[in-house]
mmCIF file of N, CA and C in Angstrom:
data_model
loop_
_atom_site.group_PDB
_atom_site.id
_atom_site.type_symbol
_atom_site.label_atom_id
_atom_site.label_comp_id
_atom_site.label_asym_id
_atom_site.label_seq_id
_atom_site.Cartn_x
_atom_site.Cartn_y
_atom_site.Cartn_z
ATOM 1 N N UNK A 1 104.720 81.982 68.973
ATOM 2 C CA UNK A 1 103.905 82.607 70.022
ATOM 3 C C UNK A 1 104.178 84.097 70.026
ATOM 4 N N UNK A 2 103.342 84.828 70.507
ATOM 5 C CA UNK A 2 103.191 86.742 70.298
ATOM 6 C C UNK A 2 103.876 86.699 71.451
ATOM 7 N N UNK A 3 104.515 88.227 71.515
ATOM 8 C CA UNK A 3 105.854 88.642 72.104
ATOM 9 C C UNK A 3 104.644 89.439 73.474
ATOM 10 N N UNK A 4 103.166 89.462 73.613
ATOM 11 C CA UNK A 4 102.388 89.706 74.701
ATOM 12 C C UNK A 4 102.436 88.682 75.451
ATOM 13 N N UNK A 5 102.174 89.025 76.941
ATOM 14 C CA UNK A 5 102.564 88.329 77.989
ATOM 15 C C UNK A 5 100.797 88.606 78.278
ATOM 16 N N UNK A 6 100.547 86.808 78.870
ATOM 17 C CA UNK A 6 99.250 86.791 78.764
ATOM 18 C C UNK A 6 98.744 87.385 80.181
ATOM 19 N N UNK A 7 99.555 87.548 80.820
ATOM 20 C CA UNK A 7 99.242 88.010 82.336
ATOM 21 C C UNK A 7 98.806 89.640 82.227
ATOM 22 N N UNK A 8 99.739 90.481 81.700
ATOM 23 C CA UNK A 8 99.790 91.887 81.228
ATOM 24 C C UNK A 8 98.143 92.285 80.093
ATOM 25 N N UNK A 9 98.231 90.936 79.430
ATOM 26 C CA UNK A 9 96.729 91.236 78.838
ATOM 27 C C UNK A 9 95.628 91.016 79.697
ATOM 28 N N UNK A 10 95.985 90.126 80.623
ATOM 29 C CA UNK A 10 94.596 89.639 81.033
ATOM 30 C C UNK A 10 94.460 91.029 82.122
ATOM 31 N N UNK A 11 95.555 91.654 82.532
ATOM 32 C CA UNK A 11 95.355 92.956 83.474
ATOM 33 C C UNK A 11 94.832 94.263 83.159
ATOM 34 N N UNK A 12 95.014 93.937 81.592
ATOM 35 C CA UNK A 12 94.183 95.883 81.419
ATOM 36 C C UNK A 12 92.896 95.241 80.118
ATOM 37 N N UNK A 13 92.589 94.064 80.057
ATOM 38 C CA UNK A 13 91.446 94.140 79.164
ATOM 39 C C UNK A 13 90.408 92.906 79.283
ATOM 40 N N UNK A 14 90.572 92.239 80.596
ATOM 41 C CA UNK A 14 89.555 91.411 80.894
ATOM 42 C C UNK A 14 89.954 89.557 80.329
ATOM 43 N N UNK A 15 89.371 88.603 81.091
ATOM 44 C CA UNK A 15 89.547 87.682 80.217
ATOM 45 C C UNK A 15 88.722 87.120 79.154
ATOM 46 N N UNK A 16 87.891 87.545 78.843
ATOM 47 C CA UNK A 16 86.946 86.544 77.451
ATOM 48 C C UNK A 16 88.540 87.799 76.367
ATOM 49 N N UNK A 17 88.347 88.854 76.680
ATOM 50 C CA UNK A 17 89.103 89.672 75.594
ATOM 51 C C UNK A 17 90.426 89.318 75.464
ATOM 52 N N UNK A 18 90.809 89.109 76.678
ATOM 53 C CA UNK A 18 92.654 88.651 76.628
ATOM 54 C C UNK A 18 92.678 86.965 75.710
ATOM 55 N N UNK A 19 91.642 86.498 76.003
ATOM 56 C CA UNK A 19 91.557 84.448 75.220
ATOM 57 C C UNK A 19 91.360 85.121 74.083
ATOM 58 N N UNK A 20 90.771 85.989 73.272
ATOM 59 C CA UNK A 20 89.836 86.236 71.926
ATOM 60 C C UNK A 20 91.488 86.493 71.474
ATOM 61 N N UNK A 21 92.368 87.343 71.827
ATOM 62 C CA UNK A 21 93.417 88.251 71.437
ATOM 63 C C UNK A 21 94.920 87.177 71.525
ATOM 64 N N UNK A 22 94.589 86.040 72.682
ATOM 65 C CA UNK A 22 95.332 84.832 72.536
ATOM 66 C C UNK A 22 95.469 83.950 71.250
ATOM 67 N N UNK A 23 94.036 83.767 70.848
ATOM 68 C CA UNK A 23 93.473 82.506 70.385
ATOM 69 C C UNK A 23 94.246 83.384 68.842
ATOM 70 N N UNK A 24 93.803 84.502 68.420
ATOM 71 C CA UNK A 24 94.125 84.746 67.431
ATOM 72 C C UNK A 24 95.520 85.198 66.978
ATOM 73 N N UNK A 25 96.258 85.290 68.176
ATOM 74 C CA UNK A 25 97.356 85.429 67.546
ATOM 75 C C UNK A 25 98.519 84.582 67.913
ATOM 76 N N UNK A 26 98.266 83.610 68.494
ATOM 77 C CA UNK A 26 99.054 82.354 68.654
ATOM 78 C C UNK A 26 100.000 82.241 67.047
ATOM 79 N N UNK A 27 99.151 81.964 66.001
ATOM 80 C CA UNK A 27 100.294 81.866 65.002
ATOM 81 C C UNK A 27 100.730 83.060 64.018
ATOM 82 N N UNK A 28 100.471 84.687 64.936
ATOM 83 C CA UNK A 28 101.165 85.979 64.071
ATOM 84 C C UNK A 28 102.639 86.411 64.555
ATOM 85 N N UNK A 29 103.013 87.545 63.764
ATOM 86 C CA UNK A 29 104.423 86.980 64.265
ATOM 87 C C UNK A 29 104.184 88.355 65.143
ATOM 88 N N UNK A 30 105.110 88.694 65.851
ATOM 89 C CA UNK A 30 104.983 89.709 66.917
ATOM 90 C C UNK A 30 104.406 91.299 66.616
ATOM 91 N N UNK A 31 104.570 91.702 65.326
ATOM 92 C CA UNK A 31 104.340 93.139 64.882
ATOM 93 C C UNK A 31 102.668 92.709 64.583
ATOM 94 N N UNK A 32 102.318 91.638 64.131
ATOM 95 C CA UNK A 32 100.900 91.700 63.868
ATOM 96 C C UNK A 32 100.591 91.166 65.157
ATOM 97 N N UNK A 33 100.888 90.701 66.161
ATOM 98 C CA UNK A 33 100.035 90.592 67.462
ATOM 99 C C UNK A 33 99.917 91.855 68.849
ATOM 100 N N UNK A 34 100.994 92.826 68.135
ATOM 101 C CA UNK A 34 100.869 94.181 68.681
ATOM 102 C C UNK A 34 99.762 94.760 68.609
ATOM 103 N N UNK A 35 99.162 94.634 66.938
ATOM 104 C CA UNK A 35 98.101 95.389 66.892
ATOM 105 C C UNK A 35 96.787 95.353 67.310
ATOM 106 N N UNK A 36 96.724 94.060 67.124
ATOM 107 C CA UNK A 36 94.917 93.687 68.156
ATOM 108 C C UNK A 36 95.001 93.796 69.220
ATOM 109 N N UNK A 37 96.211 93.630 70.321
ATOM 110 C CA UNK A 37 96.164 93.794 71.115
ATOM 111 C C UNK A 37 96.189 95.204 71.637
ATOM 112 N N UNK A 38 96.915 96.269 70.830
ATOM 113 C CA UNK A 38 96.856 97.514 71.031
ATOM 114 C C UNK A 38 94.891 97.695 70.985
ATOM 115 N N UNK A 39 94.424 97.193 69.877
ATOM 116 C CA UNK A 39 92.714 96.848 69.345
ATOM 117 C C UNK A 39 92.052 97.035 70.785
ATOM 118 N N UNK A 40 92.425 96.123 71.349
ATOM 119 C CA UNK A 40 91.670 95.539 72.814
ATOM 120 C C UNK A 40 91.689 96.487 73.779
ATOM 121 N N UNK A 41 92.756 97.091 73.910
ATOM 122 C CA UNK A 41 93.360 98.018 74.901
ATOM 123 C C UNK A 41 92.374 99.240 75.202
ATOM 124 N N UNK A 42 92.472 99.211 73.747
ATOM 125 C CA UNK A 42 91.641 100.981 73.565
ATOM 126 C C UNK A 42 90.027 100.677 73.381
ATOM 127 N N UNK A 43 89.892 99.352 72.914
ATOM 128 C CA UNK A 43 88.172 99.211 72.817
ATOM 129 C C UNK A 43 87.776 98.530 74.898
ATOM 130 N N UNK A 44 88.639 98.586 75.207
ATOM 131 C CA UNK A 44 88.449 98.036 76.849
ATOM 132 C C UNK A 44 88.035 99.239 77.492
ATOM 133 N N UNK A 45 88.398 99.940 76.970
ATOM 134 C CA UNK A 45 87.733 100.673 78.115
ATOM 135 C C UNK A 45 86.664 101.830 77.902
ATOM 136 N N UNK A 46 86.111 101.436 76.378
ATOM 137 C CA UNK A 46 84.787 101.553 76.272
ATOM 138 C C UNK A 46 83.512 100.860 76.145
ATOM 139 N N UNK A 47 84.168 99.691 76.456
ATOM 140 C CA UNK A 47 83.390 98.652 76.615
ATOM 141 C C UNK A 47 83.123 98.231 77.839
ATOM 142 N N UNK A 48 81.540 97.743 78.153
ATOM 143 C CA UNK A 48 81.657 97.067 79.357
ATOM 144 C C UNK A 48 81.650 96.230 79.891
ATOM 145 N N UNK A 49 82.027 95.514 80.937
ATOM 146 C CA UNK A 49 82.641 94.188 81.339
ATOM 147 C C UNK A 49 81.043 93.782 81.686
ATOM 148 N N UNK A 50 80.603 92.106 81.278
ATOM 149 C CA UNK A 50 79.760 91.809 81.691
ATOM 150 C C UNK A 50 79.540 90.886 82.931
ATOM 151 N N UNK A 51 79.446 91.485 84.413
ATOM 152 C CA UNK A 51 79.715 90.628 85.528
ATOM 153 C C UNK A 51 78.677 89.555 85.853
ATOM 154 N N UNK A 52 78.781 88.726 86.263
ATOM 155 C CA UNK A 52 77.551 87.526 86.412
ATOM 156 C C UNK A 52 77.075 88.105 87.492
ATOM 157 N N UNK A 53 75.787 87.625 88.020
ATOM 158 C CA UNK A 53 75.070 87.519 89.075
ATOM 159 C C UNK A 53 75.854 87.526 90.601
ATOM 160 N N UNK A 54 75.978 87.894 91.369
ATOM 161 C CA UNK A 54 76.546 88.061 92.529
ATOM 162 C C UNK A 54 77.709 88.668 92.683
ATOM 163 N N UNK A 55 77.746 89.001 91.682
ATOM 164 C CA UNK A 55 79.858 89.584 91.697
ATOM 165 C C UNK A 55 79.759 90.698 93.258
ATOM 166 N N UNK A 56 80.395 90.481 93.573
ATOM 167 C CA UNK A 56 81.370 91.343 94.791
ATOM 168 C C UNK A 56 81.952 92.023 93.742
ATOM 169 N N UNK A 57 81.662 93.868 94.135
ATOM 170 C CA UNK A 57 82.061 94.825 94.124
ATOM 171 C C UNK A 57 82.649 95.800 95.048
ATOM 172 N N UNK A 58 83.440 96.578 94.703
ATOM 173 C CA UNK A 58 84.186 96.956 95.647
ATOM 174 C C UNK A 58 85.156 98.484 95.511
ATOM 175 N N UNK A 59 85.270 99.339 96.349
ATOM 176 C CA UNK A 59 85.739 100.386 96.160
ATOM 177 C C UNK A 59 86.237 101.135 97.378
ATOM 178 N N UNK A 60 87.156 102.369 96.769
ATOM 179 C CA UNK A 60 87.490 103.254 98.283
ATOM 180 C C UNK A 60 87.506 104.775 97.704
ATOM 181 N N UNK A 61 86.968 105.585 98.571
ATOM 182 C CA UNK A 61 87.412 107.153 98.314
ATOM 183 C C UNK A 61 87.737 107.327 100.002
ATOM 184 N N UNK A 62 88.788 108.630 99.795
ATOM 185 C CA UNK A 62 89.705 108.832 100.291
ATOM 186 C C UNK A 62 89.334 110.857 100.131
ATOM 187 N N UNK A 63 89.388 110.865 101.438
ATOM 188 C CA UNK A 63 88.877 112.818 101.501
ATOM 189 C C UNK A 63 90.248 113.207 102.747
ATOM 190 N N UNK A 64 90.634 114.123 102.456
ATOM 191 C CA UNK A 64 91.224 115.274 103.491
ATOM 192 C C UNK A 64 90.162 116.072 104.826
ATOM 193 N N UNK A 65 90.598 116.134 105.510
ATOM 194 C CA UNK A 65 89.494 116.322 106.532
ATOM 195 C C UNK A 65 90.355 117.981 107.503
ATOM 196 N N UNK A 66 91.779 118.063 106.541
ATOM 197 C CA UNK A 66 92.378 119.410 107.417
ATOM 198 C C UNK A 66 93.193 119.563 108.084
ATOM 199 N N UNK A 67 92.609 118.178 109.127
ATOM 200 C CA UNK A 67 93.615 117.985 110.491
ATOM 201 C C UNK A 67 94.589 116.965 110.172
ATOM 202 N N UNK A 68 95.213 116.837 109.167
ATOM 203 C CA UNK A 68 96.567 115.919 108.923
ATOM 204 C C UNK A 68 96.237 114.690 109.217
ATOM 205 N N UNK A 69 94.720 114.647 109.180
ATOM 206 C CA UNK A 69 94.534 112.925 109.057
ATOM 207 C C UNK A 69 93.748 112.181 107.916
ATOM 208 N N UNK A 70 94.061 112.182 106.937
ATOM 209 C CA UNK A 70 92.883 112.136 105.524
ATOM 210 C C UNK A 70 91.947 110.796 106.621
ATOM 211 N N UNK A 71 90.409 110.703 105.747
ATOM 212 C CA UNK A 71 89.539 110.173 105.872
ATOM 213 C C UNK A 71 89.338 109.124 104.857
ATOM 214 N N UNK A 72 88.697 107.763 104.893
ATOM 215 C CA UNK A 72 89.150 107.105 103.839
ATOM 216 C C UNK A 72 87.493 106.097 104.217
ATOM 217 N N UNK A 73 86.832 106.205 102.880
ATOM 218 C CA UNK A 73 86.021 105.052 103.273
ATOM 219 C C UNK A 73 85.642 103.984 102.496
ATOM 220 N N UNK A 74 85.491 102.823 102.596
ATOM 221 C CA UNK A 74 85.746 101.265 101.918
ATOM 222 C C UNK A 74 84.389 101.009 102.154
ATOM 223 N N UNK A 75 83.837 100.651 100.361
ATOM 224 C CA UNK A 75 82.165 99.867 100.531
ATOM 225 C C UNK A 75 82.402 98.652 99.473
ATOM 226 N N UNK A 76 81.720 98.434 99.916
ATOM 227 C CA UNK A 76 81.647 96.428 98.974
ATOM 228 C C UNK A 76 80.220 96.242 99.043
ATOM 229 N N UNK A 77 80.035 96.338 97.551
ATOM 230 C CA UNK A 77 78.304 95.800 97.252
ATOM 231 C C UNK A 77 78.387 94.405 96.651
ATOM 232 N N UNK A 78 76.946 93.464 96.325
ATOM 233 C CA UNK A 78 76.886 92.353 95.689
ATOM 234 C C UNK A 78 75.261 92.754 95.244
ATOM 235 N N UNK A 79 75.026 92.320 94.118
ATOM 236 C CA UNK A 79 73.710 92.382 93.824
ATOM 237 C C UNK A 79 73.336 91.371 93.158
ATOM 238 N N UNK A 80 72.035 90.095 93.177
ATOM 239 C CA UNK A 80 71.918 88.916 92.971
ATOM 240 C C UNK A 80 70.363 89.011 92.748
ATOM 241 N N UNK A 81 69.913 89.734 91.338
ATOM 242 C CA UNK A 81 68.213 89.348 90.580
ATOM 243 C C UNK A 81 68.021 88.125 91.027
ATOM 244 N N UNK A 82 66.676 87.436 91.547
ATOM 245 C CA UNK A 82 66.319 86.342 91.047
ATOM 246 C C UNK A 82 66.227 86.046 89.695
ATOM 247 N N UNK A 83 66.191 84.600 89.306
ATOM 248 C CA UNK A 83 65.915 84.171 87.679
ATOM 249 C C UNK A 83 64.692 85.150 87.372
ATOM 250 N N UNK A 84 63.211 84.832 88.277
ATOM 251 C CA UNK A 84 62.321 84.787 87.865
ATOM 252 C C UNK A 84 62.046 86.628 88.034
ATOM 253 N N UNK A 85 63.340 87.585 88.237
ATOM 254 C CA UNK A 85 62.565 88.892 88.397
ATOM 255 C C UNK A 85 62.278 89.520 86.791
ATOM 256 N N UNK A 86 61.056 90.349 86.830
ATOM 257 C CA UNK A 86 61.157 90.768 85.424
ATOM 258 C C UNK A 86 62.025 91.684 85.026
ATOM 259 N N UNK A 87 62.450 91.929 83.848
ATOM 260 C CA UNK A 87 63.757 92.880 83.600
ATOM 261 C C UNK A 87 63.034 94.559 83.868
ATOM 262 N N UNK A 88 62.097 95.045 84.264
ATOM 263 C CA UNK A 88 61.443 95.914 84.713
ATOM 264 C C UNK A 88 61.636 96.571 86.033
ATOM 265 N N UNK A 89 62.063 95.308 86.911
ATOM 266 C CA UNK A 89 61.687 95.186 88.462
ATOM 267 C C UNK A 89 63.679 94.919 88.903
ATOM 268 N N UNK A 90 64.430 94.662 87.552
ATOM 269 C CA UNK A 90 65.831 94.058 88.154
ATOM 270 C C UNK A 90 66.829 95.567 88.608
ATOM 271 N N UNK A 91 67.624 95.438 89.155
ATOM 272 C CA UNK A 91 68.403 96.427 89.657
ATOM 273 C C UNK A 91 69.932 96.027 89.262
ATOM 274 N N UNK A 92 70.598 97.132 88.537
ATOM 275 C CA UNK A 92 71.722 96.589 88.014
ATOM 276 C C UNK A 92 72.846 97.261 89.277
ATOM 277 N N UNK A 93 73.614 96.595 89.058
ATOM 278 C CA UNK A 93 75.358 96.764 89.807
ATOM 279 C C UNK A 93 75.646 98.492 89.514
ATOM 280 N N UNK A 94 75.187 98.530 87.985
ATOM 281 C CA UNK A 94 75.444 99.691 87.621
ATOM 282 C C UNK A 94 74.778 100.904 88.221
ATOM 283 N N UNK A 95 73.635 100.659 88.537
ATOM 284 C CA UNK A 95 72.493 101.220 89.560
ATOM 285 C C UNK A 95 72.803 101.835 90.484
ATOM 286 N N UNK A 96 73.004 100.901 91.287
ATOM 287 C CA UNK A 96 73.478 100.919 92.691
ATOM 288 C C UNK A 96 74.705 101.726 92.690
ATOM 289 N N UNK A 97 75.499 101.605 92.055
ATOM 290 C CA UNK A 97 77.069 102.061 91.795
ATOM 291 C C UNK A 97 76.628 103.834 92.037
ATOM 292 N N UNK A 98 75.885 104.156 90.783
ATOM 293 C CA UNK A 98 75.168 105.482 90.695
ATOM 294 C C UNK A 98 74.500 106.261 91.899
ATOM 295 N N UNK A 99 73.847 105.474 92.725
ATOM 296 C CA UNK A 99 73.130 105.572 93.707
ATOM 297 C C UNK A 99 74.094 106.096 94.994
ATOM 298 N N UNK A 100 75.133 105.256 95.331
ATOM 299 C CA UNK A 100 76.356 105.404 96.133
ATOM 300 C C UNK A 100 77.008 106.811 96.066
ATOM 301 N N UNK A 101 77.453 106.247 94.732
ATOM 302 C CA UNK A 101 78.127 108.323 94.465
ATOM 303 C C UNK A 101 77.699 109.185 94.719
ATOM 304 N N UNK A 102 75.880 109.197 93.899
ATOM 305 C CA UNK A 102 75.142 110.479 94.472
ATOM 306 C C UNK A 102 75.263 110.539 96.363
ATOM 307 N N UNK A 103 74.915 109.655 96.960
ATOM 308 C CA UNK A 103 74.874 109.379 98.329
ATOM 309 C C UNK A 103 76.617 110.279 98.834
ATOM 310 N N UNK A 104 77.232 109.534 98.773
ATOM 311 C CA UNK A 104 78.752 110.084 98.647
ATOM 312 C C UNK A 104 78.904 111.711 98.457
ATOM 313 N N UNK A 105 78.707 112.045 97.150
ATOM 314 C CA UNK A 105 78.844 113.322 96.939
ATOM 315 C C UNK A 105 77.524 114.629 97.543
ATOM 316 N N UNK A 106 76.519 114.088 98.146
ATOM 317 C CA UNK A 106 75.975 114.717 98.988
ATOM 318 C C UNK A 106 76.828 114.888 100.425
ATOM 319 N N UNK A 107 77.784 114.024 100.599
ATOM 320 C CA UNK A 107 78.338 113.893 102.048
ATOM 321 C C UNK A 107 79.727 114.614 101.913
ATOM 322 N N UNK A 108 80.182 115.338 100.655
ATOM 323 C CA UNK A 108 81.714 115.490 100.694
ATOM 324 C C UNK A 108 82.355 115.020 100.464
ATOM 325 N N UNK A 109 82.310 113.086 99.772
ATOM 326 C CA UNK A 109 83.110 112.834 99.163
ATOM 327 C C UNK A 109 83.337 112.547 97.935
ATOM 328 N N UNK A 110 84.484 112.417 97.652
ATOM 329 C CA UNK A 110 84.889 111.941 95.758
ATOM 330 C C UNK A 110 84.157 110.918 95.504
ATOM 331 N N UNK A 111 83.913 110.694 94.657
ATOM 332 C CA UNK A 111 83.106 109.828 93.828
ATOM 333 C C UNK A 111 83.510 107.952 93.690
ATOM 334 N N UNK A 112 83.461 106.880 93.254
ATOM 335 C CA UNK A 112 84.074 105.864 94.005
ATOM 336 C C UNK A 112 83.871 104.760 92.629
ATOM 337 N N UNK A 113 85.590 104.353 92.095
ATOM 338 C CA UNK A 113 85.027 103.848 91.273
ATOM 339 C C UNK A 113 85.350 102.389 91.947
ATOM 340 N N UNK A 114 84.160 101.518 91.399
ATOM 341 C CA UNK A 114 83.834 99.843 91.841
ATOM 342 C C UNK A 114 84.549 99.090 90.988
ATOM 343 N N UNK A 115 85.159 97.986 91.742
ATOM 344 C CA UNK A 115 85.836 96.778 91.002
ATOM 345 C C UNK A 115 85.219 95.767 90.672
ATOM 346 N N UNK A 116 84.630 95.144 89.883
ATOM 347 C CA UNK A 116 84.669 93.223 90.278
ATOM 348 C C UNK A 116 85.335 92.388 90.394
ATOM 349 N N UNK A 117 85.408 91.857 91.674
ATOM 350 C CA UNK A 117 86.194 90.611 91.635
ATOM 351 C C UNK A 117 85.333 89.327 91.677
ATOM 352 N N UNK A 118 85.718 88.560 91.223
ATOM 353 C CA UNK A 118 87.250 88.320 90.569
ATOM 354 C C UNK A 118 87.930 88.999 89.789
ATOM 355 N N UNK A 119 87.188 88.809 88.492
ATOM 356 C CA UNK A 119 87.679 89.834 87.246
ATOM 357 C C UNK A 119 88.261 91.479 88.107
ATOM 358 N N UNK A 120 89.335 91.848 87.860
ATOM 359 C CA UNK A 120 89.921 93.067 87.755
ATOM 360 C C UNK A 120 89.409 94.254 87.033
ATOM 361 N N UNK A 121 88.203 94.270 86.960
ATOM 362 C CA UNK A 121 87.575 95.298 85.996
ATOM 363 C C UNK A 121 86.689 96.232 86.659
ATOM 364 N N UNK A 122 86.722 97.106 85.992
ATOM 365 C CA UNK A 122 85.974 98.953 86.312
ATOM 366 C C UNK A 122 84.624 98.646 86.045
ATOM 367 N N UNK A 123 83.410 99.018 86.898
ATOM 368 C CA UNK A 123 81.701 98.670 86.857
ATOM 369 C C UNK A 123 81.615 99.828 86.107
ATOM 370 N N UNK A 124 82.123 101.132 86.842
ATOM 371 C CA UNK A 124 81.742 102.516 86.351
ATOM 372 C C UNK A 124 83.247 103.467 86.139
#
Protein backbone atom coordinates (compact mmCIF):
# COMPACT_ATOMS: atom_id res chain seq x y z
CA UNK A 1 0.00 0.00 0.00
CA UNK A 2 1.36 3.87 -0.92
CA UNK A 3 2.85 5.70 1.98
CA UNK A 4 -0.42 8.57 0.98
CA UNK A 5 -2.97 8.79 3.46
CA UNK A 6 -6.27 8.56 1.72
CA UNK A 7 -7.87 11.20 3.90
CA UNK A 8 -5.00 13.94 3.04
CA UNK A 9 -5.78 13.03 -0.71
CA UNK A 10 -9.23 13.11 -0.63
CA UNK A 11 -8.65 16.88 1.09
CA UNK A 12 -6.74 18.79 -1.54
CA UNK A 13 -7.92 16.91 -4.81
CA UNK A 14 -11.48 15.74 -4.70
CA UNK A 15 -12.85 12.21 -4.63
CA UNK A 16 -13.35 10.61 -8.22
CA UNK A 17 -9.36 12.00 -8.28
CA UNK A 18 -8.24 10.75 -4.82
CA UNK A 19 -10.08 6.74 -5.98
CA UNK A 20 -8.30 7.23 -9.67
CA UNK A 21 -4.78 7.94 -7.62
CA UNK A 22 -5.88 5.02 -5.01
CA UNK A 23 -6.85 2.48 -7.48
CA UNK A 24 -3.56 2.97 -9.24
CA UNK A 25 -1.27 2.86 -6.87
CA UNK A 26 -2.35 0.30 -4.46
CA UNK A 27 0.43 -2.03 -5.87
CA UNK A 28 3.52 0.93 -6.41
CA UNK A 29 5.94 1.13 -4.00
CA UNK A 30 5.98 4.54 -2.22
CA UNK A 31 8.46 6.76 -4.51
CA UNK A 32 6.22 5.86 -7.52
CA UNK A 33 2.95 6.69 -5.65
CA UNK A 34 4.45 10.14 -4.72
CA UNK A 35 4.37 11.04 -8.12
CA UNK A 36 0.77 10.86 -9.41
CA UNK A 37 -0.19 11.97 -6.56
CA UNK A 38 2.07 15.00 -6.61
CA UNK A 39 0.17 14.63 -10.70
CA UNK A 40 -3.23 15.27 -9.01
CA UNK A 41 -2.25 17.95 -6.73
CA UNK A 42 -1.10 20.33 -9.28
CA UNK A 43 -3.68 19.26 -12.10
CA UNK A 44 -6.53 19.96 -9.09
CA UNK A 45 -6.49 22.97 -9.15
CA UNK A 46 -6.81 23.60 -12.66
CA UNK A 47 -9.28 21.56 -13.07
CA UNK A 48 -12.81 21.79 -12.34
CA UNK A 49 -14.78 19.94 -9.91
CA UNK A 50 -17.95 18.70 -11.48
CA UNK A 51 -20.89 19.38 -8.83
CA UNK A 52 -24.28 17.58 -9.43
CA UNK A 53 -27.47 19.32 -9.51
CA UNK A 54 -28.39 20.98 -6.22
CA UNK A 55 -25.06 21.17 -4.53
CA UNK A 56 -25.16 23.71 -1.61
CA UNK A 57 -22.65 26.27 -2.02
CA UNK A 58 -21.22 28.30 0.26
CA UNK A 59 -18.91 31.15 1.28
CA UNK A 60 -17.73 34.17 3.58
CA UNK A 61 -15.93 37.58 3.00
CA UNK A 62 -14.89 39.38 5.77
CA UNK A 63 -14.24 43.56 5.40
CA UNK A 64 -12.80 46.03 8.11
CA UNK A 65 -15.25 48.68 8.69
CA UNK A 66 -12.49 51.08 10.98
CA UNK A 67 -14.27 50.92 14.11
CA UNK A 68 -12.44 47.75 15.55
CA UNK A 69 -15.23 45.68 14.55
CA UNK A 70 -14.50 43.82 11.11
CA UNK A 71 -17.76 43.04 9.13
CA UNK A 72 -18.23 39.57 7.93
CA UNK A 73 -20.84 38.27 5.52
CA UNK A 74 -22.00 34.45 4.95
CA UNK A 75 -24.08 33.45 1.58
CA UNK A 76 -25.10 29.90 0.64
CA UNK A 77 -26.46 29.37 -2.88
CA UNK A 78 -28.05 26.01 -4.48
CA UNK A 79 -28.90 25.95 -8.07
CA UNK A 80 -31.17 22.98 -9.48
CA UNK A 81 -31.84 23.15 -13.86
CA UNK A 82 -34.76 21.19 -14.54
CA UNK A 83 -34.00 17.91 -16.75
CA UNK A 84 -36.08 19.36 -19.38
CA UNK A 85 -34.29 23.10 -19.41
CA UNK A 86 -32.46 23.74 -22.67
CA UNK A 87 -28.70 24.16 -22.23
CA UNK A 88 -29.39 27.82 -23.63
CA UNK A 89 -31.87 28.79 -20.89
CA UNK A 90 -29.61 26.72 -17.86
CA UNK A 91 -27.77 28.84 -15.30
CA UNK A 92 -24.59 27.49 -13.94
CA UNK A 93 -23.31 27.60 -10.09
CA UNK A 94 -20.52 29.15 -11.87
CA UNK A 95 -22.83 32.01 -12.99
CA UNK A 96 -24.27 32.90 -10.16
CA UNK A 97 -20.91 32.67 -8.24
CA UNK A 98 -19.80 35.59 -10.85
CA UNK A 99 -22.88 37.47 -10.39
CA UNK A 100 -22.41 37.65 -6.38
CA UNK A 101 -18.88 39.04 -6.57
CA UNK A 102 -19.73 41.60 -9.07
CA UNK A 103 -22.78 42.41 -6.58
CA UNK A 104 -20.19 42.26 -3.60
CA UNK A 105 -17.54 44.30 -5.10
CA UNK A 106 -19.94 47.07 -6.07
CA UNK A 107 -20.71 47.16 -2.19
CA UNK A 108 -16.99 47.17 -0.80
CA UNK A 109 -16.44 43.87 -0.41
CA UNK A 110 -13.67 41.18 -1.21
CA UNK A 111 -14.63 38.91 -3.50
CA UNK A 112 -16.02 35.33 -2.13
CA UNK A 113 -14.72 32.15 -2.94
CA UNK A 114 -17.73 29.21 -2.90
CA UNK A 115 -17.43 25.72 -1.54
CA UNK A 116 -19.42 22.58 -2.40
CA UNK A 117 -20.54 20.57 -0.01
CA UNK A 118 -20.32 17.87 0.38
CA UNK A 119 -17.29 17.61 -1.69
CA UNK A 120 -14.64 20.12 -0.14
CA UNK A 121 -13.98 21.82 -3.34
CA UNK A 122 -13.43 25.50 -4.82
CA UNK A 123 -16.60 26.48 -7.59
CA UNK A 124 -14.42 29.58 -8.42
Amino acid sequence: MSSISRRSLIGYSGTAAAGAVIAGTASASPAQAAEPAQAVQAGSASATTDFPQGTLFGGRSERDTGNDMPSELEIKFSVANASETPAAYAVTPQEIAEAINKLLASRGWPSVTFYGTPAPAPLN
